[in-house]
Short mmCIF file of N, CA and C in Angstrom, two decimals:
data_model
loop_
_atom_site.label_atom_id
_atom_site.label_comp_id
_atom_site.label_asym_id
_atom_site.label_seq_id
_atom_site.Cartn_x
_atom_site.Cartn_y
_atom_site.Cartn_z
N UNK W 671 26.08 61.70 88.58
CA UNK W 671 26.02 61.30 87.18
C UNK W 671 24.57 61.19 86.73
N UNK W 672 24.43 61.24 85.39
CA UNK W 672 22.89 61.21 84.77
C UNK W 672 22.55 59.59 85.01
N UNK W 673 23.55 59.14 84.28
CA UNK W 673 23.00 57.66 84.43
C UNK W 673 24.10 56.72 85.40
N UNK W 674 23.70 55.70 85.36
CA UNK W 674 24.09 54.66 86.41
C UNK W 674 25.33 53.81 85.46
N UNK W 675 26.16 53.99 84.60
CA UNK W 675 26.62 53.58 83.53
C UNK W 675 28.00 53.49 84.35
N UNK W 676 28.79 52.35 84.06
CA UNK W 676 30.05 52.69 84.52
C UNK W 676 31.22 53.11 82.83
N UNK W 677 31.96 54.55 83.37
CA UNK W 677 32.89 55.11 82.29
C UNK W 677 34.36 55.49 82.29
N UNK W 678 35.12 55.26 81.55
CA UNK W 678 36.68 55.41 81.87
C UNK W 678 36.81 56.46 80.76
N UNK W 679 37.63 57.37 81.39
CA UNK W 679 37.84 58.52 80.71
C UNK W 679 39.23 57.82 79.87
N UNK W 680 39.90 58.74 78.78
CA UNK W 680 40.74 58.37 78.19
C UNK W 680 41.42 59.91 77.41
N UNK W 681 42.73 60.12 77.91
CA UNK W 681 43.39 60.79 77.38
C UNK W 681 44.74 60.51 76.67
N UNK W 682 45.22 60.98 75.77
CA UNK W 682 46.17 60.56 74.53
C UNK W 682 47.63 60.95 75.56
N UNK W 683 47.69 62.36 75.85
CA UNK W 683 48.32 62.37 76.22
C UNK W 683 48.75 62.40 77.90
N UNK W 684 49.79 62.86 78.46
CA UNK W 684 49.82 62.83 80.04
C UNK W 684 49.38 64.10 80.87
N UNK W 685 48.13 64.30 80.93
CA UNK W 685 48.54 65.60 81.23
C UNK W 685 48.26 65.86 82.31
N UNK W 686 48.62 65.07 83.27
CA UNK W 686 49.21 65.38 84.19
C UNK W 686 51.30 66.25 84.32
N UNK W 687 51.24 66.04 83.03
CA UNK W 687 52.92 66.64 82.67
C UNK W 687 52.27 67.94 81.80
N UNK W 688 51.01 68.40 81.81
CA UNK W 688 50.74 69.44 80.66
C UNK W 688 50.36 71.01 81.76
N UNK W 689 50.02 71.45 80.63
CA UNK W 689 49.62 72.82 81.44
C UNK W 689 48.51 72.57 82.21
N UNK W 690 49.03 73.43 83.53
CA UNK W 690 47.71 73.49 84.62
C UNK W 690 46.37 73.17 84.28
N UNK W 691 46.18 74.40 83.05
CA UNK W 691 44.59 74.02 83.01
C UNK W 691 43.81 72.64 82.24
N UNK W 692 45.01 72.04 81.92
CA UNK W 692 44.13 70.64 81.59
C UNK W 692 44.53 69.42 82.39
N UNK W 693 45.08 69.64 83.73
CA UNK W 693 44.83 68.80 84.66
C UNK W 693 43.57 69.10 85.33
N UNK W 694 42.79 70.15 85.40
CA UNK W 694 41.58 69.94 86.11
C UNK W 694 40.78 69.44 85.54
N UNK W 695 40.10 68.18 86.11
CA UNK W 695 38.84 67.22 85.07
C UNK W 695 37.88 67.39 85.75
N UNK W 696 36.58 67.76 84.90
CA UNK W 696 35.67 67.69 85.24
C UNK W 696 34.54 66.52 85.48
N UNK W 697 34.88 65.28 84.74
CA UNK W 697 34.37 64.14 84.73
C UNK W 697 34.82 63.32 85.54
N UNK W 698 35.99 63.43 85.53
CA UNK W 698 36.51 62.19 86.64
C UNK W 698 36.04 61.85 88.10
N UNK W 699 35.32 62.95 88.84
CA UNK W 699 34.56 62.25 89.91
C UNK W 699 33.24 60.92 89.78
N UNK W 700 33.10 61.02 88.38
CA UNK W 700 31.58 60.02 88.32
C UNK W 700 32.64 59.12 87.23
N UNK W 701 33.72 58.86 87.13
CA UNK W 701 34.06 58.23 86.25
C UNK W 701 34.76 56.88 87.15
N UNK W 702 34.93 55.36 86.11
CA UNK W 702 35.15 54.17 86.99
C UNK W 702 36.03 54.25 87.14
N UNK W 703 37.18 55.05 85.86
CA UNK W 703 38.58 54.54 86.14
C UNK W 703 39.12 55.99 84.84
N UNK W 704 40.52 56.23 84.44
CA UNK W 704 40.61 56.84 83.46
C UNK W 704 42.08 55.82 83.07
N UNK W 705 42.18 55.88 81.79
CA UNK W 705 43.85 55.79 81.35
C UNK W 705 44.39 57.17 80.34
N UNK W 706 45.44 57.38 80.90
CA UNK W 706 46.39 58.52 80.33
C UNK W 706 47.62 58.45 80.19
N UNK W 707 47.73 59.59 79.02
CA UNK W 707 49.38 59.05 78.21
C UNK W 707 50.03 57.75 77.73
N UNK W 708 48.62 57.03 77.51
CA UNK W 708 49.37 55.89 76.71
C UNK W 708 49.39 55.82 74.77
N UNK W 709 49.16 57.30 74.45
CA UNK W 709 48.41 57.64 73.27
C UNK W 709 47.07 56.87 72.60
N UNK W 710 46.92 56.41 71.38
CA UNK W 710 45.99 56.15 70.41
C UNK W 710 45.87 54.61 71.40
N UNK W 711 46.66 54.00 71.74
CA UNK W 711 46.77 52.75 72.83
C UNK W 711 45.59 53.04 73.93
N UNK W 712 45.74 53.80 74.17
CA UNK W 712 44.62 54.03 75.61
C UNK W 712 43.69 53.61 75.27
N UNK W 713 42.65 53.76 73.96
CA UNK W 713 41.38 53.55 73.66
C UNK W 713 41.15 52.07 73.83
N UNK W 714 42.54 51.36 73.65
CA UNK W 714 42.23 49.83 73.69
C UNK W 714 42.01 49.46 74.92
N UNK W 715 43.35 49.98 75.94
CA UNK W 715 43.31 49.67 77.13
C UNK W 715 41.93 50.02 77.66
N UNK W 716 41.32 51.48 77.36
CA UNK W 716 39.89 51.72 78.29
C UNK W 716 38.86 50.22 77.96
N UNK W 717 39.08 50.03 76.53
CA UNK W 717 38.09 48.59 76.54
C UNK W 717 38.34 47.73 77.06
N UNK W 718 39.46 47.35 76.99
CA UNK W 718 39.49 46.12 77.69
C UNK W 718 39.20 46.25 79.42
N UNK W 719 39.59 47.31 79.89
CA UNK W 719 39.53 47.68 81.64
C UNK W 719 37.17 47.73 81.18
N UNK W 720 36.75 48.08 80.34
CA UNK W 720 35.35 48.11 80.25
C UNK W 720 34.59 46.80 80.13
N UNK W 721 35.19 45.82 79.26
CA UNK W 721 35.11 44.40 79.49
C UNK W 721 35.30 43.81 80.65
N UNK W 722 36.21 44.08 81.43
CA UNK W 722 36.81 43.22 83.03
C UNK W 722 35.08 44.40 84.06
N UNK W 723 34.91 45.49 83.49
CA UNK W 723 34.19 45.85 84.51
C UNK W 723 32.72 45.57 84.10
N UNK W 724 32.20 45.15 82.99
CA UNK W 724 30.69 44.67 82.44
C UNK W 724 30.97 43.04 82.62
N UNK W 725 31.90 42.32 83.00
CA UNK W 725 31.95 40.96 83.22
C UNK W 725 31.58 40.92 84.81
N UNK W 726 32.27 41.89 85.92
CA UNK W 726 32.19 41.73 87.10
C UNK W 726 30.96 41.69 87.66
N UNK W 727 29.91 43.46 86.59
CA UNK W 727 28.64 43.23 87.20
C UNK W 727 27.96 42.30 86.19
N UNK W 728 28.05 41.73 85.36
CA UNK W 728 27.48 40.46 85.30
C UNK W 728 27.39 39.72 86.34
N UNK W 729 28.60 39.19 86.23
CA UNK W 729 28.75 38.54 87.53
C UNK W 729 28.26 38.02 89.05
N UNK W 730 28.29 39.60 89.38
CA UNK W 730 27.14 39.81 90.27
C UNK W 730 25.67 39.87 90.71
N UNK W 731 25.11 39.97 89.09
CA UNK W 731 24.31 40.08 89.11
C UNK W 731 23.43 38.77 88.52
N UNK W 732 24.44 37.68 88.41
CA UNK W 732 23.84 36.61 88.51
C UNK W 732 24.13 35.68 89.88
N UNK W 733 24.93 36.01 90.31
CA UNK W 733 25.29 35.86 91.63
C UNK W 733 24.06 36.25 92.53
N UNK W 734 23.35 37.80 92.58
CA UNK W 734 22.57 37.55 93.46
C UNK W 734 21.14 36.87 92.90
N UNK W 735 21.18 36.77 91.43
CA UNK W 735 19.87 35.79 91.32
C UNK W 735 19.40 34.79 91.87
N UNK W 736 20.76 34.36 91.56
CA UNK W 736 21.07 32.81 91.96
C UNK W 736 20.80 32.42 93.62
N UNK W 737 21.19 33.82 94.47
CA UNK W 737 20.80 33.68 96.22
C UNK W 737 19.98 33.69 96.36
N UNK W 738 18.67 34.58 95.30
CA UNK W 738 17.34 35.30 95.73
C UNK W 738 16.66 34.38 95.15
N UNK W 739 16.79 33.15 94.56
CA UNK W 739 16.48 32.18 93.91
C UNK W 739 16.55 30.90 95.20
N UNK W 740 17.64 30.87 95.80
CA UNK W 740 17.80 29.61 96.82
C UNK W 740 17.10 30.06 97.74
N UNK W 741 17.20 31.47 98.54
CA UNK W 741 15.87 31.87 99.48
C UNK W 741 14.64 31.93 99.15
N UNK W 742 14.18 31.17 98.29
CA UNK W 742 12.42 31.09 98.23
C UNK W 742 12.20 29.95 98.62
#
């Protein structure tokens, strides 16, 4: 990937039920997560799954402050 960004792909429909050539993705190896076939819905679901994943590395990343802070 170019950048270090975490991204969820999002497709309307299933297409994994569609023609061959639009099951092959080209993004999905650098991608965090995808949702599909939940239509115009998906866009919500990708946010909210983007919120649970910018809270975690928060998270973490006050987490290791907070260690690299008690080891001095």
């Amino acid at each position: 990937a170019a950048v270090n960004l975490p991204a969820i792909e999002v497709h309307i429909s299933n297409v994994h039920r569609r023609e061959d050539f639009r099951k092959e993705n080209k993004i999905a190896p650098v991608c965090t997560s995808s949702v599909v076939g939940f239509g115009p819905f998906g866009y919500h679901l990708a946010m909210m799954g983007m919120l649970q994943i910018m809270n975690e590395i928060k998270a973490s990343q006050e987490m290791q402050a907070q260690q690299a802070q008690a080891n001095k």
